[in-house]
Amino acid sequence: MAIVSIESQFHNLLFLFICLLCGLIIFQFLIKKSHKKIHLPPSPPALPFIGHLHLLGSLWHQSFQKLALRYGPFMLIHAGASTSYVVSNGAIAKEVFKTNDINFANRPEFGSSEYQIYNDTMFSIMDYNKLWIFLKKICMTEILSAQQISKFADVRKEEMMKVLEFFVKCSEQGDACDVGIQLMDMTNNLICRLIMSTRTSTNVNESAEIREIAKGIVLLAGQLGLGEIFGPLKKYDLLGAGRKAKALLLKFDKLMDGIIKKHEDERRVGGKERRDMMDILLEIADDENAEMKLTRNGIKGLFLDLFLGGTDTTSVGLQWGIAELLNHPKALKKLQEEIDRVVGPNRLVDDSDIPNLPYLQAVVKETLRVHPSLPLVFRKCREDCVVNGYTIPKNSRLVLNIYAINRDPNEWRDADEFIPERYLVNSGGGEENQLAIEPDELEAMKGQNFCYVPFGGGRRGCPGAGLAAAVLHRTLGILIQCFDWKIKGDEKLDMEQGVGFSSAMVHPLICYPVVRVNPLEIAN
Ligand code: HEM
C-alpha cells in the first residue's frame, strides 16, 4: 500500500513538474512573441526603478550624445518612470520634422499640469489643435512677421545704443564688464518693447519685473521637467517646483492684467502712432469676425512664451558668438576686416548690410550649430507611426537632441570645432575677400537641412527664428565693428556649458571693451 502511495505521489509530482515546465516554456514563448511584435530601438542596460538615470549627467544632451555613439542614433531611454525615444541624427530628425510632421506636432507633459495656470492656452505646450493653428498664424503673419520686425528696427537700434553707450564708458574707464548681463538686459528690453512698448528704465520697472519672473520660471523649468521621472507621483510636486512656478505665474498674470488695461485705455483714446504686439492681439480678440475667439488668457499665455522663448535664447546665442570669436582671433580679424570693407568706419552695421556680409552670416550660423540655445526639443506623437523602422505607439515621448544632430561627425567635418568657413564658397578670383555663403546654407537656416536644426523644425519649429536672426546678425556685427574685446588675464575663455533650460555659459563672459570705431560718434 505504502509503495503504491509513494509511487502515485511521485507520479503526481512528476505531472506537476511537467505542467510547470510546459507552462514556463509557453510563457517564455509568448513573451518572446510579444517582444517580437513590439520591436524596440536599442537601449542601454537599465536598473530597476531608476532605469538609465545613473547614466545621465547634469547635461542630458551631452549624456545622450555619448550614449548614441554606443547605442545608435535612435535609442529608448528610461529616466525613472519617464520613457523617451531619443533622436541623434539628421536623417531621423527629418522623419520627425518632415515625414511625420503633423503626427509629432504635440508636446509631451512637462511636470504636473496642476500648477500651470495657462494650461490650455500656452502656445509652446498646448496640443496641436485649432487654437494652436490660429495662434501660429497670428505669430507668422502679424506679430513676428518680417514686416513687423522691420517696423521696429528703430527700437532694436535704440536698445542697442544703450548697450553701446555702456561699453564705450567701460572702455574710457578701462573697466571690465559682464557682457552677458548687458546682452540679457538688451534682449529683454527689446522683447518687452516689441510686445507692449515698455522698457526697464521708462515704465515702472514692468519689464524688469517680467525679467525676474521669466528668469525664475526658466530656472524652475528644469526641475519641472525632472518631475516627469516620478511618473504619476509627479502630481505631488515632490521637488516643490510646481508651487513656486504657480506663484510666479500668478504674479505674471496680475502684471499682464495691468498692462492689458493700459493698452485698452489707450485704444479707447486712440491716436497711437504704432501698434505693438499687444495692440494687435487685443484687436484680434475684439474682432467678432475672427476665425476664433482669442481670450485674455490666450494673449497672456502667448506672451509668456515669447518672453521665455525669446530672451535667454537670443542673448545666450550672442554670448557664445562673442566667446567663440575671442577664442578664435583669426576668425575675429577676418570678420572685422569684412565689416570694415563693406560698411566702413562712418556708419554702423545695418540690417540691409547683412546679405553683403557672408562671413558674419557664417559666424552666426556656426555659433548656433555648436551652441544651440535649446539643446533638447520635446515632442509627443498623436498616432502610432513608424520612425527609423520602429513602430512608435501613440502618445510616446520623443526627444530630439539638437546638440548631437548639429555636431554629428558623420555629417560635419571636425564637428566640435568652430569653423565658420565651412559654409562659404569662393565666388571667384581665389581671394578670401570674395567669399559668399553657399545658397544651400541660406536654406538650411530656414530649417530645410535636418543636420542643422538650431530652431527645431516642421510646423512646431521656432516662430521667432526671423527675429532672432535679425538681432543676432546686427548686434554681433556692431559689437565686433565697434570694439576690440580683451579677455581678463589674456587667457582663453572657458567654454563650459551650464545646466538649465537654455545652454548658457557657466562662467560669466567678463571682457574689457576697447573702442575701435566709436558708435556714439557715427550712430546713423
Ligand atoms: C537664438 C534664438 C532662438 C533659438 C535658438 C530658438 C530655438 C527654438 C527651438 C529649438 C524651439 C523648439 C522648436 C521645435 O519644437 O521644433 C523653439 C520654439 C519656440 N520659440 Fe524659439 N528660439 C530662439 C528665439 C526665439 C524668439 C526670439 C522667440 C520669440 C520672441 C521665440 C519663440 C519661440 C516659441 C513661442 C516657441 C514654441 C513654438 C511651438 O511650440 O509651437 N524663439 N525655439
PDB file of C-alpha atoms in Angstrom, residues 4-100:
ATOM      1  CA  VAL A   4       1.647   2.292  -4.255  1.00  0.00           C
ATOM      2  CA  SER A   5       1.101   5.576  -2.403  1.00  0.00           C
ATOM      3  CA  ILE A   6       4.748   6.701  -2.796  1.00  0.00           C
ATOM      4  CA  GLU A   7       4.623   5.712  -6.467  1.00  0.00           C
ATOM      5  CA  SER A   8       1.401   7.686  -7.096  1.00  0.00           C
ATOM      6  CA  GLN A   9       2.769  10.702  -5.203  1.00  0.00           C
ATOM      7  CA  PHE A  10       5.888  10.529  -7.376  1.00  0.00           C
ATOM      8  CA  HIS A  11       3.679  10.454 -10.499  1.00  0.00           C
ATOM      9  CA  ASN A  12       1.657  13.409  -9.239  1.00  0.00           C
ATOM     10  CA  LEU A  13       4.825  15.390  -8.567  1.00  0.00           C
ATOM     11  CA  LEU A  14       6.230  14.467 -11.968  1.00  0.00           C
ATOM     12  CA  PHE A  15       2.967  15.519 -13.615  1.00  0.00           C
ATOM     13  CA  LEU A  16       3.040  18.819 -11.711  1.00  0.00           C
ATOM     14  CA  PHE A  17       6.687  19.390 -12.657  1.00  0.00           C
ATOM     15  CA  ILE A  18       5.979  18.702 -16.349  1.00  0.00           C
ATOM     16  CA  CYS A  19       2.960  21.037 -16.239  1.00  0.00           C
ATOM     17  CA  LEU A  20       5.082  23.793 -14.675  1.00  0.00           C
ATOM     18  CA  LEU A  21       7.854  23.290 -17.209  1.00  0.00           C
ATOM     19  CA  CYS A  22       5.377  23.404 -20.111  1.00  0.00           C
ATOM     20  CA  GLY A  23       3.752  26.493 -18.592  1.00  0.00           C
ATOM     21  CA  LEU A  24       7.137  28.196 -18.308  1.00  0.00           C
ATOM     22  CA  ILE A  25       8.078  27.318 -21.883  1.00  0.00           C
ATOM     23  CA  ILE A  26       4.714  28.576 -23.215  1.00  0.00           C
ATOM     24  CA  PHE A  27       5.058  31.766 -21.072  1.00  0.00           C
ATOM     25  CA  GLN A  28       8.558  32.458 -22.394  1.00  0.00           C
ATOM     26  CA  PHE A  29       7.399  31.767 -25.926  1.00  0.00           C
ATOM     27  CA  LEU A  30       4.519  34.234 -25.529  1.00  0.00           C
ATOM     28  CA  ILE A  31       6.828  36.880 -24.050  1.00  0.00           C
ATOM     29  CA  LYS A  32       9.292  36.437 -26.897  1.00  0.00           C
ATOM     30  CA  LYS A  33       6.429  36.649 -29.385  1.00  0.00           C
ATOM     31  CA  SER A  34       5.076  39.835 -27.845  1.00  0.00           C
ATOM     32  CA  HIS A  35       8.601  41.322 -27.744  1.00  0.00           C
ATOM     33  CA  LYS A  36       8.927  40.499 -31.398  1.00  0.00           C
ATOM     34  CA  LYS A  37       5.725  42.402 -32.042  1.00  0.00           C
ATOM     35  CA  ILE A  38       6.968  45.460 -30.115  1.00  0.00           C
ATOM     36  CA  HIS A  39      10.252  45.834 -31.915  1.00  0.00           C
ATOM     37  CA  LEU A  40      12.069  48.321 -29.674  1.00  0.00           C
ATOM     38  CA  PRO A  41      15.067  50.500 -30.535  1.00  0.00           C
ATOM     39  CA  PRO A  42      18.394  49.814 -28.788  1.00  0.00           C
ATOM     40  CA  SER A  43      18.615  50.810 -25.162  1.00  0.00           C
ATOM     41  CA  PRO A  44      21.451  50.673 -22.603  1.00  0.00           C
ATOM     42  CA  PRO A  45      21.074  48.111 -19.768  1.00  0.00           C
ATOM     43  CA  ALA A  46      18.689  49.656 -17.228  1.00  0.00           C
ATOM     44  CA  LEU A  47      18.488  49.411 -13.429  1.00  0.00           C
ATOM     45  CA  PRO A  48      15.217  48.687 -11.609  1.00  0.00           C
ATOM     46  CA  PHE A  49      13.139  51.811 -10.842  1.00  0.00           C
ATOM     47  CA  ILE A  50      15.720  54.378 -11.957  1.00  0.00           C
ATOM     48  CA  GLY A  51      16.142  52.997 -15.482  1.00  0.00           C
ATOM     49  CA  HIS A  52      19.014  54.927 -17.092  1.00  0.00           C
ATOM     50  CA  LEU A  53      19.132  57.832 -14.651  1.00  0.00           C
ATOM     51  CA  HIS A  54      22.539  56.705 -13.398  1.00  0.00           C
ATOM     52  CA  LEU A  55      23.896  57.155 -16.950  1.00  0.00           C
ATOM     53  CA  LEU A  56      22.677  60.747 -17.273  1.00  0.00           C
ATOM     54  CA  GLY A  57      24.906  63.573 -16.041  1.00  0.00           C
ATOM     55  CA  SER A  58      23.799  67.130 -15.346  1.00  0.00           C
ATOM     56  CA  LEU A  59      23.729  67.963 -19.094  1.00  0.00           C
ATOM     57  CA  TRP A  60      21.371  65.402 -20.555  1.00  0.00           C
ATOM     58  CA  HIS A  61      22.053  66.360 -24.174  1.00  0.00           C
ATOM     59  CA  GLN A  62      25.747  65.544 -23.704  1.00  0.00           C
ATOM     60  CA  SER A  63      24.954  62.255 -21.938  1.00  0.00           C
ATOM     61  CA  PHE A  64      22.510  61.300 -24.721  1.00  0.00           C
ATOM     62  CA  GLN A  65      25.160  62.186 -27.301  1.00  0.00           C
ATOM     63  CA  LYS A  66      27.691  59.843 -25.647  1.00  0.00           C
ATOM     64  CA  LEU A  67      25.130  57.039 -25.333  1.00  0.00           C
ATOM     65  CA  ALA A  68      24.184  57.464 -29.005  1.00  0.00           C
ATOM     66  CA  LEU A  69      27.783  56.726 -30.012  1.00  0.00           C
ATOM     67  CA  ARG A  70      27.310  53.272 -28.470  1.00  0.00           C
ATOM     68  CA  TYR A  71      23.609  52.548 -28.980  1.00  0.00           C
ATOM     69  CA  GLY A  72      22.924  54.388 -32.218  1.00  0.00           C
ATOM     70  CA  PRO A  73      21.015  57.470 -33.368  1.00  0.00           C
ATOM     71  CA  PHE A  74      17.614  56.183 -32.218  1.00  0.00           C
ATOM     72  CA  MET A  75      17.517  54.942 -28.618  1.00  0.00           C
ATOM     73  CA  LEU A  76      14.964  54.196 -25.989  1.00  0.00           C
ATOM     74  CA  ILE A  77      15.842  55.865 -22.694  1.00  0.00           C
ATOM     75  CA  HIS A  78      14.092  55.315 -19.373  1.00  0.00           C
ATOM     76  CA  ALA A  79      14.642  58.192 -16.953  1.00  0.00           C
ATOM     77  CA  GLY A  80      12.884  56.869 -13.879  1.00  0.00           C
ATOM     78  CA  ALA A  81       9.221  56.473 -14.824  1.00  0.00           C
ATOM     79  CA  SER A  82       9.566  58.531 -17.995  1.00  0.00           C
ATOM     80  CA  THR A  83      10.362  56.796 -21.284  1.00  0.00           C
ATOM     81  CA  SER A  84      11.609  58.674 -24.346  1.00  0.00           C
ATOM     82  CA  TYR A  85      12.727  57.874 -27.850  1.00  0.00           C
ATOM     83  CA  VAL A  86      15.902  59.900 -28.393  1.00  0.00           C
ATOM     84  CA  VAL A  87      16.854  61.074 -31.886  1.00  0.00           C
ATOM     85  CA  SER A  88      20.503  61.986 -32.568  1.00  0.00           C
ATOM     86  CA  ASN A  89      20.938  62.348 -36.310  1.00  0.00           C
ATOM     87  CA  GLY A  90      19.576  64.400 -39.192  1.00  0.00           C
ATOM     88  CA  ALA A  91      18.097  61.509 -41.188  1.00  0.00           C
ATOM     89  CA  ILE A  92      15.803  60.505 -38.295  1.00  0.00           C
ATOM     90  CA  ALA A  93      15.114  64.169 -37.425  1.00  0.00           C
ATOM     91  CA  LYS A  94      13.825  64.517 -40.990  1.00  0.00           C
ATOM     92  CA  GLU A  95      11.387  61.629 -40.389  1.00  0.00           C
ATOM     93  CA  VAL A  96      10.049  63.534 -37.369  1.00  0.00           C
ATOM     94  CA  PHE A  97      10.119  67.120 -38.689  1.00  0.00           C
ATOM     95  CA  LYS A  98       9.028  66.336 -42.252  1.00  0.00           C
ATOM     96  CA  THR A  99       7.647  62.831 -42.945  1.00  0.00           C
ATOM     97  CA  ASN A 100       5.671  62.638 -39.685  1.00  0.00           C
TER      98      ASN A 100
END
